[in-house]
PDB file of C-alpha atoms and ligand atoms in Angstrom:
ATOM      1  CA  MET J  13       5.283 -26.433 -62.777  1.00  0.00           C
ATOM      2  CA  ARG J  14       5.826 -30.023 -61.688  1.00  0.00           C
ATOM      3  CA  LYS J  15       9.483 -30.975 -61.134  1.00  0.00           C
ATOM      4  CA  ASN J  16      11.348 -33.624 -62.963  1.00  0.00           C
ATOM      5  CA  ILE J  17      11.412 -37.184 -61.687  1.00  0.00           C
ATOM      6  CA  VAL J  18      14.920 -38.391 -61.278  1.00  0.00           C
ATOM      7  CA  LEU J  19      15.606 -41.981 -60.538  1.00  0.00           C
ATOM      8  CA  THR J  20      18.746 -43.069 -58.867  1.00  0.00           C
ATOM      9  CA  GLY J  21      19.668 -46.439 -57.398  1.00  0.00           C
ATOM     10  CA  PHE J  22      22.319 -49.311 -57.842  1.00  0.00           C
ATOM     11  CA  MET J  23      22.665 -51.088 -61.130  1.00  0.00           C
ATOM     12  CA  ALA J  24      19.780 -53.228 -61.996  1.00  0.00           C
ATOM     13  CA  SER J  25      17.457 -51.756 -59.215  1.00  0.00           C
ATOM     14  CA  GLY J  26      14.910 -51.086 -61.762  1.00  0.00           C
ATOM     15  CA  LYS J  27      15.457 -47.440 -62.813  1.00  0.00           C
ATOM     16  CA  SER J  28      14.993 -47.750 -66.474  1.00  0.00           C
ATOM     17  CA  THR J  29      12.054 -49.847 -66.453  1.00  0.00           C
ATOM     18  CA  VAL J  30      10.359 -47.586 -64.001  1.00  0.00           C
ATOM     19  CA  ALA J  31      11.154 -44.556 -66.097  1.00  0.00           C
ATOM     20  CA  LYS J  32       9.619 -46.270 -69.040  1.00  0.00           C
ATOM     21  CA  VAL J  33       6.430 -47.244 -67.394  1.00  0.00           C
ATOM     22  CA  LEU J  34       6.034 -43.890 -65.692  1.00  0.00           C
ATOM     23  CA  SER J  35       6.574 -42.076 -68.810  1.00  0.00           C
ATOM     24  CA  LYS J  36       3.666 -44.083 -70.402  1.00  0.00           C
ATOM     25  CA  LYS J  37       1.258 -43.405 -67.369  1.00  0.00           C
ATOM     26  CA  LEU J  38       2.268 -39.610 -67.310  1.00  0.00           C
ATOM     27  CA  LYS J  39       2.462 -39.162 -70.965  1.00  0.00           C
ATOM     28  CA  ILE J  40       5.655 -37.433 -70.513  1.00  0.00           C
ATOM     29  CA  ARG J  41       9.224 -38.047 -71.904  1.00  0.00           C
ATOM     30  CA  TYR J  42      11.811 -40.070 -70.224  1.00  0.00           C
ATOM     31  CA  ILE J  43      15.572 -39.880 -70.806  1.00  0.00           C
ATOM     32  CA  ASP J  44      18.038 -42.448 -69.733  1.00  0.00           C
ATOM     33  CA  ILE J  45      21.302 -40.936 -69.259  1.00  0.00           C
ATOM     34  CA  ASP J  46      23.356 -44.036 -70.373  1.00  0.00           C
ATOM     35  CA  ARG J  47      21.350 -44.455 -73.535  1.00  0.00           C
ATOM     36  CA  TYR J  48      21.808 -40.778 -74.295  1.00  0.00           C
ATOM     37  CA  ILE J  49      25.659 -41.169 -73.895  1.00  0.00           C
ATOM     38  CA  GLU J  50      25.613 -44.373 -75.945  1.00  0.00           C
ATOM     39  CA  ARG J  51      23.920 -42.607 -78.783  1.00  0.00           C
ATOM     40  CA  LYS J  52      25.966 -39.358 -78.676  1.00  0.00           C
ATOM     41  CA  GLU J  53      29.409 -41.640 -78.533  1.00  0.00           C
ATOM     42  CA  ASN J  54      27.896 -44.206 -80.956  1.00  0.00           C
ATOM     43  CA  MET J  55      29.342 -46.661 -78.485  1.00  0.00           C
ATOM     44  CA  SER J  56      28.101 -48.912 -75.726  1.00  0.00           C
ATOM     45  CA  ILE J  57      28.786 -48.126 -72.138  1.00  0.00           C
ATOM     46  CA  LYS J  58      31.068 -51.163 -72.017  1.00  0.00           C
ATOM     47  CA  THR J  59      33.112 -50.137 -74.907  1.00  0.00           C
ATOM     48  CA  ILE J  60      33.651 -46.610 -73.437  1.00  0.00           C
ATOM     49  CA  PHE J  61      34.926 -48.220 -70.153  1.00  0.00           C
ATOM     50  CA  ASN J  62      37.281 -50.695 -71.965  1.00  0.00           C
ATOM     51  CA  LYS J  63      38.625 -48.257 -74.573  1.00  0.00           C
ATOM     52  CA  PHE J  64      38.919 -45.085 -72.464  1.00  0.00           C
ATOM     53  CA  GLY J  65      38.626 -46.075 -68.668  1.00  0.00           C
ATOM     54  CA  GLU J  66      35.907 -45.217 -66.111  1.00  0.00           C
ATOM     55  CA  LYS J  67      37.414 -41.746 -65.603  1.00  0.00           C
ATOM     56  CA  HIS J  68      36.504 -40.741 -69.035  1.00  0.00           C
ATOM     57  CA  PHE J  69      32.984 -42.390 -68.843  1.00  0.00           C
ATOM     58  CA  ARG J  70      32.471 -40.189 -65.518  1.00  0.00           C
ATOM     59  CA  GLU J  71      33.176 -37.057 -67.494  1.00  0.00           C
ATOM     60  CA  LEU J  72      30.891 -37.958 -70.208  1.00  0.00           C
ATOM     61  CA  GLU J  73      28.165 -38.898 -67.542  1.00  0.00           C
ATOM     62  CA  SER J  74      28.730 -35.401 -65.848  1.00  0.00           C
ATOM     63  CA  LYS J  75      28.401 -33.443 -69.181  1.00  0.00           C
ATOM     64  CA  ALA J  76      25.366 -35.593 -70.058  1.00  0.00           C
ATOM     65  CA  VAL J  77      23.775 -34.975 -66.667  1.00  0.00           C
ATOM     66  CA  ASN J  78      24.432 -31.300 -66.734  1.00  0.00           C
ATOM     67  CA  LYS J  79      22.673 -31.011 -70.014  1.00  0.00           C
ATOM     68  CA  ILE J  80      19.696 -33.246 -69.275  1.00  0.00           C
ATOM     69  CA  SER J  81      19.087 -31.481 -66.022  1.00  0.00           C
ATOM     70  CA  LYS J  82      18.119 -28.345 -67.834  1.00  0.00           C
ATOM     71  CA  GLN J  83      15.113 -29.926 -69.383  1.00  0.00           C
ATOM     72  CA  ARG J  84      11.728 -29.682 -67.835  1.00  0.00           C
ATOM     73  CA  ASN J  85       8.800 -32.021 -67.257  1.00  0.00           C
ATOM     74  CA  VAL J  86      10.887 -35.207 -67.989  1.00  0.00           C
ATOM     75  CA  ILE J  87      11.594 -38.317 -66.198  1.00  0.00           C
ATOM     76  CA  ILE J  88      15.334 -39.110 -65.785  1.00  0.00           C
ATOM     77  CA  SER J  89      16.807 -42.349 -65.384  1.00  0.00           C
ATOM     78  CA  THR J  90      20.656 -42.142 -64.154  1.00  0.00           C
ATOM     79  CA  GLY J  91      23.494 -44.653 -64.239  1.00  0.00           C
ATOM     80  CA  GLY J  92      24.189 -46.345 -60.747  1.00  0.00           C
ATOM     81  CA  GLY J  93      27.352 -44.279 -60.434  1.00  0.00           C
ATOM     82  CA  VAL J  94      25.798 -40.834 -60.876  1.00  0.00           C
ATOM     83  CA  ILE J  95      25.916 -40.054 -56.977  1.00  0.00           C
ATOM     84  CA  LEU J  96      29.609 -40.437 -57.110  1.00  0.00           C
ATOM     85  CA  ASN J  97      29.749 -36.861 -58.212  1.00  0.00           C
ATOM     86  CA  ASN J  98      28.049 -34.194 -55.953  1.00  0.00           C
ATOM     87  CA  LYS J  99      27.854 -31.809 -58.997  1.00  0.00           C
ATOM     88  CA  ASN J 100      25.679 -34.371 -60.768  1.00  0.00           C
ATOM     89  CA  ILE J 101      23.337 -34.341 -57.749  1.00  0.00           C
ATOM     90  CA  LYS J 102      23.158 -30.492 -57.423  1.00  0.00           C
ATOM     91  CA  SER J 103      22.284 -30.346 -61.390  1.00  0.00           C
ATOM     92  CA  LEU J 104      19.579 -32.997 -60.971  1.00  0.00           C
ATOM     93  CA  LYS J 105      18.126 -31.318 -57.820  1.00  0.00           C
ATOM     94  CA  LYS J 106      17.590 -27.944 -59.638  1.00  0.00           C
ATOM     95  CA  ARG J 107      14.786 -28.898 -61.525  1.00  0.00           C
ATOM     96  CA  GLY J 108      13.887 -32.474 -60.214  1.00  0.00           C
ATOM     97  CA  LYS J 109      13.079 -34.393 -57.124  1.00  0.00           C
ATOM     98  CA  ILE J 110      15.401 -37.521 -56.653  1.00  0.00           C
ATOM     99  CA  PHE J 111      13.752 -40.886 -56.029  1.00  0.00           C
ATOM    100  CA  LEU J 112      16.140 -43.655 -54.768  1.00  0.00           C
ATOM    101  CA  LEU J 113      15.125 -47.082 -55.813  1.00  0.00           C
ATOM    102  CA  ASP J 114      16.523 -48.895 -52.963  1.00  0.00           C
ATOM    103  CA  ALA J 115      17.191 -52.437 -53.820  1.00  0.00           C
ATOM    104  CA  SER J 116      18.908 -55.215 -51.537  1.00  0.00           C
ATOM    105  CA  PRO J 117      22.161 -56.935 -52.976  1.00  0.00           C
ATOM    106  CA  LYS J 118      20.066 -60.071 -53.158  1.00  0.00           C
ATOM    107  CA  THR J 119      17.296 -58.309 -55.575  1.00  0.00           C
ATOM    108  CA  VAL J 120      20.044 -56.772 -57.527  1.00  0.00           C
ATOM    109  CA  ILE J 121      21.934 -60.121 -58.033  1.00  0.00           C
ATOM    110  CA  LYS J 122      18.814 -61.841 -58.990  1.00  0.00           C
ATOM    111  CA  ASN J 123      17.975 -59.004 -61.730  1.00  0.00           C
ATOM    112  CA  LEU J 124      21.593 -59.008 -62.999  1.00  0.00           C
ATOM    113  CA  LYS J 125      21.507 -62.749 -63.912  1.00  0.00           C
ATOM    114  CA  ASN J 126      20.714 -61.856 -67.509  1.00  0.00           C
ATOM    115  CA  SER J 127      22.196 -58.153 -68.011  1.00  0.00           C
ATOM    116  CA  ARG J 128      25.374 -58.582 -66.008  1.00  0.00           C
ATOM    117  CA  ARG J 129      27.657 -58.670 -69.099  1.00  0.00           C
ATOM    118  CA  LYS J 130      26.594 -55.125 -70.101  1.00  0.00           C
ATOM    119  CA  ARG J 131      27.973 -53.868 -66.993  1.00  0.00           C
ATOM    120  CA  PRO J 132      31.619 -53.206 -67.039  1.00  0.00           C
ATOM    121  CA  LEU J 133      32.105 -52.988 -63.176  1.00  0.00           C
ATOM    122  CA  LEU J 134      30.772 -56.401 -62.759  1.00  0.00           C
ATOM    123  CA  SER J 135      32.622 -58.205 -65.501  1.00  0.00           C
ATOM    124  CA  THR J 136      34.707 -60.007 -62.745  1.00  0.00           C
ATOM    125  CA  ARG J 137      34.770 -63.451 -61.606  1.00  0.00           C
ATOM    126  CA  ASN J 138      33.487 -62.736 -58.129  1.00  0.00           C
ATOM    127  CA  TRP J 139      30.895 -60.236 -59.461  1.00  0.00           C
ATOM    128  CA  GLU J 140      28.475 -61.161 -56.750  1.00  0.00           C
ATOM    129  CA  GLY J 141      31.056 -60.077 -54.029  1.00  0.00           C
ATOM    130  CA  ARG J 142      31.660 -56.867 -55.997  1.00  0.00           C
ATOM    131  CA  VAL J 143      27.856 -55.995 -55.786  1.00  0.00           C
ATOM    132  CA  TYR J 144      28.084 -56.099 -52.046  1.00  0.00           C
ATOM    133  CA  ASP J 145      31.249 -54.239 -51.848  1.00  0.00           C
ATOM    134  CA  LEU J 146      30.141 -51.436 -54.270  1.00  0.00           C
ATOM    135  CA  MET J 147      26.812 -51.132 -52.491  1.00  0.00           C
ATOM    136  CA  ASN J 148      28.398 -51.008 -49.256  1.00  0.00           C
ATOM    137  CA  ASN J 149      30.677 -48.249 -50.358  1.00  0.00           C
ATOM    138  CA  ARG J 150      27.952 -46.256 -52.055  1.00  0.00           C
ATOM    139  CA  LYS J 151      25.061 -46.753 -49.470  1.00  0.00           C
ATOM    140  CA  ASN J 152      25.458 -43.407 -47.670  1.00  0.00           C
ATOM    141  CA  LEU J 153      25.872 -41.476 -50.932  1.00  0.00           C
ATOM    142  CA  TYR J 154      22.750 -42.914 -52.385  1.00  0.00           C
ATOM    143  CA  LYS J 155      20.719 -42.032 -49.183  1.00  0.00           C
ATOM    144  CA  LYS J 156      22.211 -38.662 -48.772  1.00  0.00           C
ATOM    145  CA  SER J 157      21.653 -37.448 -52.235  1.00  0.00           C
ATOM    146  CA  CYS J 158      17.979 -38.531 -52.544  1.00  0.00           C
ATOM    147  CA  ASP J 159      14.776 -36.771 -51.798  1.00  0.00           C
ATOM    148  CA  TYR J 160      12.738 -39.889 -51.216  1.00  0.00           C
ATOM    149  CA  VAL J 161      13.611 -43.570 -50.685  1.00  0.00           C
ATOM    150  CA  ILE J 162      11.493 -46.213 -52.472  1.00  0.00           C
ATOM    151  CA  SER J 163      12.172 -49.738 -51.267  1.00  0.00           C
ATOM    152  CA  VAL J 164      11.840 -52.062 -54.263  1.00  0.00           C
ATOM    153  CA  ASP J 165      12.432 -55.485 -52.918  1.00  0.00           C
ATOM    154  CA  GLY J 166       9.598 -57.742 -53.794  1.00  0.00           C
ATOM    155  CA  LYS J 167       7.701 -55.086 -55.312  1.00  0.00           C
ATOM    156  CA  SER J 168       6.229 -55.095 -58.947  1.00  0.00           C
ATOM    157  CA  ILE J 169       7.152 -52.168 -61.433  1.00  0.00           C
ATOM    158  CA  ASN J 170       3.550 -51.082 -61.171  1.00  0.00           C
ATOM    159  CA  GLU J 171       3.638 -50.996 -57.317  1.00  0.00           C
ATOM    160  CA  ILE J 172       6.943 -48.873 -57.537  1.00  0.00           C
ATOM    161  CA  CYS J 173       5.594 -46.437 -60.009  1.00  0.00           C
ATOM    162  CA  ASN J 174       2.274 -45.890 -57.966  1.00  0.00           C
ATOM    163  CA  GLU J 175       4.479 -45.102 -54.938  1.00  0.00           C
ATOM    164  CA  ILE J 176       6.187 -42.419 -56.911  1.00  0.00           C
ATOM    165  CA  LEU J 177       3.117 -41.090 -58.197  1.00  0.00           C
ATOM    166  CA  GLU J 178       1.550 -40.937 -54.738  1.00  0.00           C
ATOM    167  CA  ILE J 179       4.406 -38.969 -53.392  1.00  0.00           C
ATOM    168  CA  ASN J 180       3.907 -36.505 -56.274  1.00  0.00           C
ATOM    169  CA  ASN J 181       0.294 -36.208 -55.475  1.00  0.00           C
ATOM    170  CA  ILE J 182      -0.627 -37.438 -58.881  1.00  0.00           C
ATOM    171  CA  SER J 183      -3.681 -39.583 -59.391  1.00  0.00           C
ATOM    172  CA  LEU J 184      -4.315 -41.019 -62.848  1.00  0.00           C
TER     173      LEU J 184
HETATM  174  C1  S3P W 220      27.457 -47.889 -63.259  1.00  0.00           C
HETATM  175  C2  S3P W 220      26.147 -48.118 -63.632  1.00  0.00           C
HETATM  176  C3  S3P W 220      25.619 -48.377 -64.973  1.00  0.00           C
HETATM  177  C4  S3P W 220      26.599 -47.500 -65.966  1.00  0.00           C
HETATM  178  C5  S3P W 220      27.896 -47.909 -65.793  1.00  0.00           C
HETATM  179  C6  S3P W 220      28.521 -47.440 -64.290  1.00  0.00           C
HETATM  180  C7  S3P W 220      27.809 -47.597 -61.849  1.00  0.00           C
HETATM  181  O1  S3P W 220      24.360 -47.938 -65.240  1.00  0.00           O
HETATM  182  O2  S3P W 220      26.294 -46.169 -65.974  1.00  0.00           O
HETATM  183  O3  S3P W 220      28.229 -49.187 -66.059  1.00  0.00           O
HETATM  184  O4  S3P W 220      28.932 -47.132 -61.583  1.00  0.00           O
HETATM  185  O5  S3P W 220      26.997 -48.053 -60.938  1.00  0.00           O
HETATM  186  P1  S3P W 220      22.954 -48.881 -64.557  1.00  0.00           P
HETATM  187  O6  S3P W 220      22.829 -48.518 -63.176  1.00  0.00           O
HETATM  188  O7  S3P W 220      21.906 -48.374 -65.386  1.00  0.00           O
HETATM  189  O8  S3P W 220      23.363 -50.146 -64.603  1.00  0.00           O
END
């Protein structure tokens, strides 16, 4: 049986879009962990952070990861901070292969121009500086926790999907 395809990477590296497109191409389901949490809590990620703090969000995230990791034959798109807890990675790896969508700060900053406001960790004045800092702090964790690194700078969503399919030995 094929393993789940798990996408990790920094905010706005393209995880959700790649998951959607891969799901269409492969005709299998995709689950976006942040959207799952929002539906379950009936609140946006931003509201969860603002009302209850990051620690509470991380607990909800781990619960969601633990549950979703048990599914089979799905594509899982994770939140950028999922790698902060090694338990999350262990669960995701049991039935999945982890693909890191590796984007440079410049690419992320460009992608975030329209969607930054939904990201509670970047609701600061010097948000671009925060992107560099967060990325720097997390860089090793992203690399250490994945099975494959996909560089996404300058690539189209289609190109990124095709690379993932090639690694999985899937020709459509
Ligand atoms: C976070 C990334 C977000 C979301 C939350 C925290 C992070 O998901 O889970 O705002 O710590 O990097 P995206 O990577 O989909 O933006």
